[in-house]
Amino acid sequence: MGHPIQRIPKTDADPRRRAADRAMLLERIAIGLAHEGKNPLHNMVLHLQLMAEKLAAPSVQGSPIEKHVAALRDGIGRVDHLLKAFGEFAAPEHLPADVGAAVSRAEQLLAYEARRAGVHVQHHGPPALLVRSDSRYLGDLVAHAFVACIEFTREGGHVDGVLEPRGAVAVLELRAEGGLGSREHALLHVEAARSLAPDAACELSVETPAAGGARLSLSFLHPR
């Protein structure tokens, strides 16, 4: 049997604690942003060089360059989406309370973190699902839940997420299984999620089975 972590009532949060919790996420995401943005940019530079060489040679004038153009477009698109996700995460106050978008954004921004930890992450569910929440806290809450699961199942584990509407409630369930795990580091993010849950109008439950891993469930009401 696991030991469920009970949801705590809403209290006036210490601003310094809230800033420290957010700094934990921003540090990780900033590192991932640099690594995720670097690869497509290097690829674009390579193809630009190849294009310049081919276009400069009269003997090959008119040769097809579609593959280079496609590679450039793909790389530019990836960087654009990554920077857009980072911008939304950094300044969420004007975003709709969309848990589907928050899940996709967290998975994208934490891709490097997951790879570095040797964890496979995937989720299923609608790309957009509006809920009754506060967008200032919703993204941080979802991201802390993802990082906690990654830490619970480091070195070869996997995190599976399912987002689905259930009547008047939208539920995000994250299951972390396998791997070695770092319970100490995971619990830092669990506590951050617990602190954020009341402000995000989320009912949060966390179970840590004796066999290892974790199960996190985040429930939100649909907007009326």
PDB file of C-alpha atoms in Angstrom:
ATOM      1  CA  MET A   1       0.000   0.000   0.000  1.00  0.00           C
ATOM      2  CA  GLY A   2       1.195   3.516  -0.733  1.00  0.00           C
ATOM      3  CA  HIS A   3       1.002   6.579   1.428  1.00  0.00           C
ATOM      4  CA  PRO A   4      -1.353   9.162  -0.108  1.00  0.00           C
ATOM      5  CA  ILE A   5      -0.363  12.779   0.385  1.00  0.00           C
ATOM      6  CA  GLN A   6      -3.429  14.690   1.482  1.00  0.00           C
ATOM      7  CA  ARG A   7      -4.521  17.934  -0.140  1.00  0.00           C
ATOM      8  CA  ILE A   8      -3.874  20.888   2.172  1.00  0.00           C
ATOM      9  CA  PRO A   9      -6.322  23.759   2.649  1.00  0.00           C
ATOM     10  CA  LYS A  10      -5.688  27.067   0.946  1.00  0.00           C
ATOM     11  CA  THR A  11      -3.498  29.384   3.011  1.00  0.00           C
ATOM     12  CA  ASP A  12      -1.723  32.687   2.466  1.00  0.00           C
ATOM     13  CA  ALA A  13       1.479  31.507   0.790  1.00  0.00           C
ATOM     14  CA  ASP A  14       4.837  32.952   1.717  1.00  0.00           C
ATOM     15  CA  PRO A  15       5.931  35.008  -1.346  1.00  0.00           C
ATOM     16  CA  ARG A  16       9.519  33.917  -0.814  1.00  0.00           C
ATOM     17  CA  ARG A  17       8.515  30.256  -0.864  1.00  0.00           C
ATOM     18  CA  ARG A  18       6.432  30.777  -4.002  1.00  0.00           C
ATOM     19  CA  ALA A  19       9.366  32.513  -5.705  1.00  0.00           C
ATOM     20  CA  ALA A  20      11.714  29.684  -4.689  1.00  0.00           C
ATOM     21  CA  ASP A  21       9.298  27.067  -6.033  1.00  0.00           C
ATOM     22  CA  ARG A  22       9.077  28.868  -9.363  1.00  0.00           C
ATOM     23  CA  ALA A  23      12.857  29.282  -9.511  1.00  0.00           C
ATOM     24  CA  MET A  24      13.214  25.490  -9.306  1.00  0.00           C
ATOM     25  CA  LEU A  25      11.202  25.194 -12.514  1.00  0.00           C
ATOM     26  CA  LEU A  26      12.766  28.118 -14.341  1.00  0.00           C
ATOM     27  CA  GLU A  27      16.290  26.835 -13.739  1.00  0.00           C
ATOM     28  CA  ARG A  28      15.484  23.444 -15.236  1.00  0.00           C
ATOM     29  CA  ILE A  29      13.468  24.865 -18.114  1.00  0.00           C
ATOM     30  CA  ALA A  30      16.137  27.441 -18.993  1.00  0.00           C
ATOM     31  CA  ILE A  31      18.727  24.662 -19.307  1.00  0.00           C
ATOM     32  CA  GLY A  32      16.380  22.599 -21.454  1.00  0.00           C
ATOM     33  CA  LEU A  33      15.511  25.617 -23.595  1.00  0.00           C
ATOM     34  CA  ALA A  34      19.163  26.200 -24.447  1.00  0.00           C
ATOM     35  CA  HIS A  35      19.715  22.559 -25.406  1.00  0.00           C
ATOM     36  CA  GLU A  36      16.465  22.103 -27.301  1.00  0.00           C
ATOM     37  CA  GLY A  37      16.969  25.316 -29.259  1.00  0.00           C
ATOM     38  CA  LYS A  38      20.607  24.593 -30.075  1.00  0.00           C
ATOM     39  CA  ASN A  39      20.098  21.482 -32.216  1.00  0.00           C
ATOM     40  CA  PRO A  40      17.655  22.897 -34.807  1.00  0.00           C
ATOM     41  CA  LEU A  41      19.644  26.130 -35.017  1.00  0.00           C
ATOM     42  CA  HIS A  42      22.835  24.190 -35.799  1.00  0.00           C
ATOM     43  CA  ASN A  43      20.924  22.210 -38.395  1.00  0.00           C
ATOM     44  CA  MET A  44      19.699  25.412 -40.030  1.00  0.00           C
ATOM     45  CA  VAL A  45      23.246  26.788 -40.171  1.00  0.00           C
ATOM     46  CA  LEU A  46      24.471  23.593 -41.840  1.00  0.00           C
ATOM     47  CA  HIS A  47      21.780  23.653 -44.512  1.00  0.00           C
ATOM     48  CA  LEU A  48      22.277  27.346 -45.154  1.00  0.00           C
ATOM     49  CA  GLN A  49      25.948  26.642 -45.796  1.00  0.00           C
ATOM     50  CA  LEU A  50      25.087  23.785 -48.160  1.00  0.00           C
ATOM     51  CA  MET A  51      22.592  25.958 -50.003  1.00  0.00           C
ATOM     52  CA  ALA A  52      25.123  28.764 -50.353  1.00  0.00           C
ATOM     53  CA  GLU A  53      27.732  26.397 -51.775  1.00  0.00           C
ATOM     54  CA  LYS A  54      25.320  24.908 -54.318  1.00  0.00           C
ATOM     55  CA  LEU A  55      23.897  28.233 -55.409  1.00  0.00           C
ATOM     56  CA  ALA A  56      27.384  29.662 -55.850  1.00  0.00           C
ATOM     57  CA  ALA A  57      28.378  26.996 -58.411  1.00  0.00           C
ATOM     58  CA  PRO A  58      27.154  27.886 -61.951  1.00  0.00           C
ATOM     59  CA  SER A  59      27.404  24.270 -63.063  1.00  0.00           C
ATOM     60  CA  VAL A  60      24.658  23.238 -60.655  1.00  0.00           C
ATOM     61  CA  GLN A  61      22.408  26.236 -61.119  1.00  0.00           C
ATOM     62  CA  GLY A  62      18.807  25.129 -60.988  1.00  0.00           C
ATOM     63  CA  SER A  63      19.514  21.984 -58.884  1.00  0.00           C
ATOM     64  CA  PRO A  64      16.697  21.040 -56.508  1.00  0.00           C
ATOM     65  CA  ILE A  65      17.138  22.530 -53.047  1.00  0.00           C
ATOM     66  CA  GLU A  66      13.760  21.562 -51.662  1.00  0.00           C
ATOM     67  CA  LYS A  67      15.201  19.269 -49.001  1.00  0.00           C
ATOM     68  CA  HIS A  68      17.339  22.065 -47.592  1.00  0.00           C
ATOM     69  CA  VAL A  69      14.433  24.494 -47.599  1.00  0.00           C
ATOM     70  CA  ALA A  70      12.249  21.897 -45.855  1.00  0.00           C
ATOM     71  CA  ALA A  71      14.927  21.311 -43.213  1.00  0.00           C
ATOM     72  CA  LEU A  72      15.216  25.033 -42.601  1.00  0.00           C
ATOM     73  CA  ARG A  73      11.462  25.434 -42.289  1.00  0.00           C
ATOM     74  CA  ASP A  74      11.288  22.521 -39.859  1.00  0.00           C
ATOM     75  CA  GLY A  75      14.088  23.888 -37.725  1.00  0.00           C
ATOM     76  CA  ILE A  76      12.671  27.380 -37.659  1.00  0.00           C
ATOM     77  CA  GLY A  77       9.257  25.988 -36.733  1.00  0.00           C
ATOM     78  CA  ARG A  78      10.689  23.965 -33.865  1.00  0.00           C
ATOM     79  CA  VAL A  79      12.545  26.941 -32.434  1.00  0.00           C
ATOM     80  CA  ASP A  80       9.475  29.135 -32.852  1.00  0.00           C
ATOM     81  CA  HIS A  81       7.232  26.693 -30.985  1.00  0.00           C
ATOM     82  CA  LEU A  82       9.818  26.195 -28.251  1.00  0.00           C
ATOM     83  CA  LEU A  83      10.300  29.906 -27.657  1.00  0.00           C
ATOM     84  CA  LYS A  84       6.533  30.472 -27.764  1.00  0.00           C
ATOM     85  CA  ALA A  85       6.037  27.780 -25.102  1.00  0.00           C
ATOM     86  CA  PHE A  86       8.754  29.306 -22.941  1.00  0.00           C
ATOM     87  CA  GLY A  87       7.246  32.766 -23.291  1.00  0.00           C
ATOM     88  CA  GLU A  88       3.814  31.473 -22.273  1.00  0.00           C
ATOM     89  CA  PHE A  89       5.264  29.649 -19.297  1.00  0.00           C
ATOM     90  CA  ALA A  90       7.227  32.700 -18.161  1.00  0.00           C
ATOM     91  CA  ALA A  91       4.220  35.054 -18.411  1.00  0.00           C
ATOM     92  CA  PRO A  92       0.996  33.014 -18.069  1.00  0.00           C
ATOM     93  CA  GLU A  93      -1.257  35.664 -16.556  1.00  0.00           C
ATOM     94  CA  HIS A  94      -3.036  36.477 -19.835  1.00  0.00           C
ATOM     95  CA  LEU A  95      -3.490  32.874 -20.971  1.00  0.00           C
ATOM     96  CA  PRO A  96      -6.798  30.991 -20.704  1.00  0.00           C
ATOM     97  CA  ALA A  97      -6.945  28.323 -17.995  1.00  0.00           C
ATOM     98  CA  ASP A  98      -6.305  25.479 -20.438  1.00  0.00           C
ATOM     99  CA  VAL A  99      -4.988  22.325 -18.780  1.00  0.00           C
ATOM    100  CA  GLY A 100      -4.512  20.602 -22.154  1.00  0.00           C
ATOM    101  CA  ALA A 101      -2.195  23.374 -23.327  1.00  0.00           C
ATOM    102  CA  ALA A 102      -0.418  23.367 -19.955  1.00  0.00           C
ATOM    103  CA  VAL A 103       0.310  19.637 -20.287  1.00  0.00           C
ATOM    104  CA  SER A 104       1.669  19.980 -23.829  1.00  0.00           C
ATOM    105  CA  ARG A 105       3.767  22.976 -22.813  1.00  0.00           C
ATOM    106  CA  ALA A 106       5.255  21.189 -19.804  1.00  0.00           C
ATOM    107  CA  GLU A 107       6.091  18.096 -21.844  1.00  0.00           C
ATOM    108  CA  GLN A 108       7.777  20.239 -24.514  1.00  0.00           C
ATOM    109  CA  LEU A 109       9.785  22.410 -22.126  1.00  0.00           C
ATOM    110  CA  LEU A 110      10.850  19.457 -19.965  1.00  0.00           C
ATOM    111  CA  ALA A 111      11.879  17.206 -22.877  1.00  0.00           C
ATOM    112  CA  TYR A 112      15.574  17.739 -22.220  1.00  0.00           C
ATOM    113  CA  GLU A 113      15.080  17.173 -18.481  1.00  0.00           C
ATOM    114  CA  ALA A 114      13.376  13.847 -19.202  1.00  0.00           C
ATOM    115  CA  ARG A 115      16.073  12.716 -21.632  1.00  0.00           C
ATOM    116  CA  ARG A 116      18.817  13.697 -19.195  1.00  0.00           C
ATOM    117  CA  ALA A 117      17.096  11.630 -16.502  1.00  0.00           C
ATOM    118  CA  GLY A 118      16.669   8.660 -18.862  1.00  0.00           C
ATOM    119  CA  VAL A 119      12.869   8.816 -18.608  1.00  0.00           C
ATOM    120  CA  HIS A 120      10.361   8.333 -21.431  1.00  0.00           C
ATOM    121  CA  VAL A 121       7.395  10.719 -21.160  1.00  0.00           C
ATOM    122  CA  GLN A 122       4.147  10.528 -23.089  1.00  0.00           C
ATOM    123  CA  HIS A 123       0.601  11.709 -22.596  1.00  0.00           C
ATOM    124  CA  HIS A 124      -2.788  11.211 -24.197  1.00  0.00           C
ATOM    125  CA  GLY A 125      -5.751  13.526 -24.244  1.00  0.00           C
ATOM    126  CA  PRO A 126      -7.249  16.598 -25.887  1.00  0.00           C
ATOM    127  CA  PRO A 127      -4.793  19.371 -26.836  1.00  0.00           C
ATOM    128  CA  ALA A 128      -7.162  21.952 -25.336  1.00  0.00           C
ATOM    129  CA  LEU A 129      -9.348  21.545 -22.262  1.00  0.00           C
ATOM    130  CA  LEU A 130     -10.523  24.657 -20.418  1.00  0.00           C
ATOM    131  CA  VAL A 131     -10.988  24.401 -16.648  1.00  0.00           C
ATOM    132  CA  ARG A 132     -11.938  26.597 -13.732  1.00  0.00           C
ATOM    133  CA  SER A 133      -8.474  27.553 -12.570  1.00  0.00           C
ATOM    134  CA  ASP A 134      -6.049  30.471 -12.368  1.00  0.00           C
ATOM    135  CA  SER A 135      -3.612  30.512 -15.280  1.00  0.00           C
ATOM    136  CA  ARG A 136      -0.989  32.197 -13.086  1.00  0.00           C
ATOM    137  CA  TYR A 137      -0.634  28.937 -11.142  1.00  0.00           C
ATOM    138  CA  LEU A 138      -1.956  26.254 -13.489  1.00  0.00           C
ATOM    139  CA  GLY A 139       1.191  25.943 -15.630  1.00  0.00           C
ATOM    140  CA  ASP A 140       3.524  25.809 -12.639  1.00  0.00           C
ATOM    141  CA  LEU A 141       1.362  23.172 -10.975  1.00  0.00           C
ATOM    142  CA  VAL A 142       1.350  20.893 -14.032  1.00  0.00           C
ATOM    143  CA  ALA A 143       5.098  21.370 -14.572  1.00  0.00           C
ATOM    144  CA  HIS A 144       5.917  20.535 -10.943  1.00  0.00           C
ATOM    145  CA  ALA A 145       3.786  17.390 -11.243  1.00  0.00           C
ATOM    146  CA  PHE A 146       5.709  16.321 -14.354  1.00  0.00           C
ATOM    147  CA  VAL A 147       9.105  16.986 -12.764  1.00  0.00           C
ATOM    148  CA  ALA A 148       8.081  15.067  -9.645  1.00  0.00           C
ATOM    149  CA  CYS A 149       7.168  12.058 -11.783  1.00  0.00           C
ATOM    150  CA  ILE A 150      10.446  12.286 -13.709  1.00  0.00           C
ATOM    151  CA  GLU A 151      12.364  12.309 -10.428  1.00  0.00           C
ATOM    152  CA  PHE A 152      10.345   9.393  -9.042  1.00  0.00           C
ATOM    153  CA  THR A 153      11.398   7.205 -11.984  1.00  0.00           C
ATOM    154  CA  ARG A 154      14.868   8.306 -13.090  1.00  0.00           C
ATOM    155  CA  GLU A 155      17.268   6.092 -15.037  1.00  0.00           C
ATOM    156  CA  GLY A 156      15.117   3.962 -17.304  1.00  0.00           C
ATOM    157  CA  GLY A 157      11.575   4.597 -16.101  1.00  0.00           C
ATOM    158  CA  HIS A 158       8.594   6.102 -17.879  1.00  0.00           C
ATOM    159  CA  VAL A 159       5.896   8.652 -17.175  1.00  0.00           C
ATOM    160  CA  ASP A 160       2.464   8.132 -18.712  1.00  0.00           C
ATOM    161  CA  GLY A 161      -0.117  10.892 -18.570  1.00  0.00           C
ATOM    162  CA  VAL A 162      -3.813  10.778 -19.378  1.00  0.00           C
ATOM    163  CA  LEU A 163      -5.995  13.882 -19.549  1.00  0.00           C
ATOM    164  CA  GLU A 164      -9.720  13.379 -19.911  1.00  0.00           C
ATOM    165  CA  PRO A 165     -13.040  15.030 -19.040  1.00  0.00           C
ATOM    166  CA  ARG A 166     -15.165  13.108 -16.566  1.00  0.00           C
ATOM    167  CA  GLY A 167     -18.541  14.738 -16.358  1.00  0.00           C
ATOM    168  CA  ALA A 168     -18.140  18.099 -14.622  1.00  0.00           C
ATOM    169  CA  VAL A 169     -14.478  17.384 -13.865  1.00  0.00           C
ATOM    170  CA  ALA A 170     -11.303  17.333 -15.948  1.00  0.00           C
ATOM    171  CA  VAL A 171      -8.694  14.918 -14.608  1.00  0.00           C
ATOM    172  CA  LEU A 172      -4.985  14.679 -15.369  1.00  0.00           C
ATOM    173  CA  GLU A 173      -3.457  11.439 -14.150  1.00  0.00           C
ATOM    174  CA  LEU A 174       0.296  10.944 -14.200  1.00  0.00           C
ATOM    175  CA  ARG A 175       1.819   7.541 -13.522  1.00  0.00           C
ATOM    176  CA  ALA A 176       5.578   7.162 -12.955  1.00  0.00           C
ATOM    177  CA  GLU A 177       6.913   3.609 -13.101  1.00  0.00           C
ATOM    178  CA  GLY A 178      10.256   1.841 -13.376  1.00  0.00           C
ATOM    179  CA  GLY A 179      13.718   3.284 -13.084  1.00  0.00           C
ATOM    180  CA  LEU A 180      15.666   4.000  -9.923  1.00  0.00           C
ATOM    181  CA  GLY A 181      14.075   7.251  -8.808  1.00  0.00           C
ATOM    182  CA  SER A 182      15.146  10.055  -6.501  1.00  0.00           C
ATOM    183  CA  ARG A 183      12.460  10.341  -3.852  1.00  0.00           C
ATOM    184  CA  GLU A 184      14.185  13.218  -2.072  1.00  0.00           C
ATOM    185  CA  HIS A 185      14.254  15.397  -5.188  1.00  0.00           C
ATOM    186  CA  ALA A 186      10.759  14.298  -6.237  1.00  0.00           C
ATOM    187  CA  LEU A 187       9.219  15.353  -2.931  1.00  0.00           C
ATOM    188  CA  LEU A 188      10.492  18.919  -3.377  1.00  0.00           C
ATOM    189  CA  HIS A 189       8.271  19.210  -6.442  1.00  0.00           C
ATOM    190  CA  VAL A 190       5.412  17.344  -4.788  1.00  0.00           C
ATOM    191  CA  GLU A 191       5.421  19.916  -2.001  1.00  0.00           C
ATOM    192  CA  ALA A 192       5.535  22.742  -4.541  1.00  0.00           C
ATOM    193  CA  ALA A 193       2.533  21.208  -6.324  1.00  0.00           C
ATOM    194  CA  ARG A 194       0.674  20.858  -3.030  1.00  0.00           C
ATOM    195  CA  SER A 195       1.282  24.521  -2.283  1.00  0.00           C
ATOM    196  CA  LEU A 196       0.034  25.595  -5.710  1.00  0.00           C
ATOM    197  CA  ALA A 197      -3.021  23.327  -5.866  1.00  0.00           C
ATOM    198  CA  PRO A 198      -5.410  25.495  -3.785  1.00  0.00           C
ATOM    199  CA  ASP A 199      -4.602  28.636  -5.787  1.00  0.00           C
ATOM    200  CA  ALA A 200      -5.065  26.698  -9.035  1.00  0.00           C
ATOM    201  CA  ALA A 201      -8.455  25.376  -7.804  1.00  0.00           C
ATOM    202  CA  CYS A 202      -7.113  21.842  -8.129  1.00  0.00           C
ATOM    203  CA  GLU A 203      -7.838  18.759  -6.075  1.00  0.00           C
ATOM    204  CA  LEU A 204      -4.473  17.017  -5.905  1.00  0.00           C
ATOM    205  CA  SER A 205      -3.726  13.516  -4.686  1.00  0.00           C
ATOM    206  CA  VAL A 206      -0.364  11.756  -4.701  1.00  0.00           C
ATOM    207  CA  GLU A 207       0.318   8.115  -4.025  1.00  0.00           C
ATOM    208  CA  THR A 208       3.739   6.523  -3.660  1.00  0.00           C
ATOM    209  CA  PRO A 209       3.351   2.730  -3.891  1.00  0.00           C
ATOM    210  CA  ALA A 210       5.735   0.613  -1.867  1.00  0.00           C
ATOM    211  CA  ALA A 211       6.990  -0.950  -5.114  1.00  0.00           C
ATOM    212  CA  GLY A 212       8.246   2.477  -6.259  1.00  0.00           C
ATOM    213  CA  GLY A 213       7.157   5.176  -8.641  1.00  0.00           C
ATOM    214  CA  ALA A 214       4.184   7.449  -8.038  1.00  0.00           C
ATOM    215  CA  ARG A 215       0.663   8.266  -9.141  1.00  0.00           C
ATOM    216  CA  LEU A 216      -0.493  11.869  -9.270  1.00  0.00           C
ATOM    217  CA  SER A 217      -4.059  12.927  -9.955  1.00  0.00           C
ATOM    218  CA  LEU A 218      -5.029  16.551 -10.649  1.00  0.00           C
ATOM    219  CA  SER A 219      -8.754  17.317 -10.838  1.00  0.00           C
ATOM    220  CA  PHE A 220     -10.315  20.563 -12.042  1.00  0.00           C
ATOM    221  CA  LEU A 221     -13.891  21.702 -12.553  1.00  0.00           C
ATOM    222  CA  HIS A 222     -15.027  22.666 -16.037  1.00  0.00           C
ATOM    223  CA  PRO A 223     -15.946  26.345 -16.531  1.00  0.00           C
ATOM    224  CA  ARG A 224     -19.649  27.051 -16.345  1.00  0.00           C
TER     225      ARG A 224
END
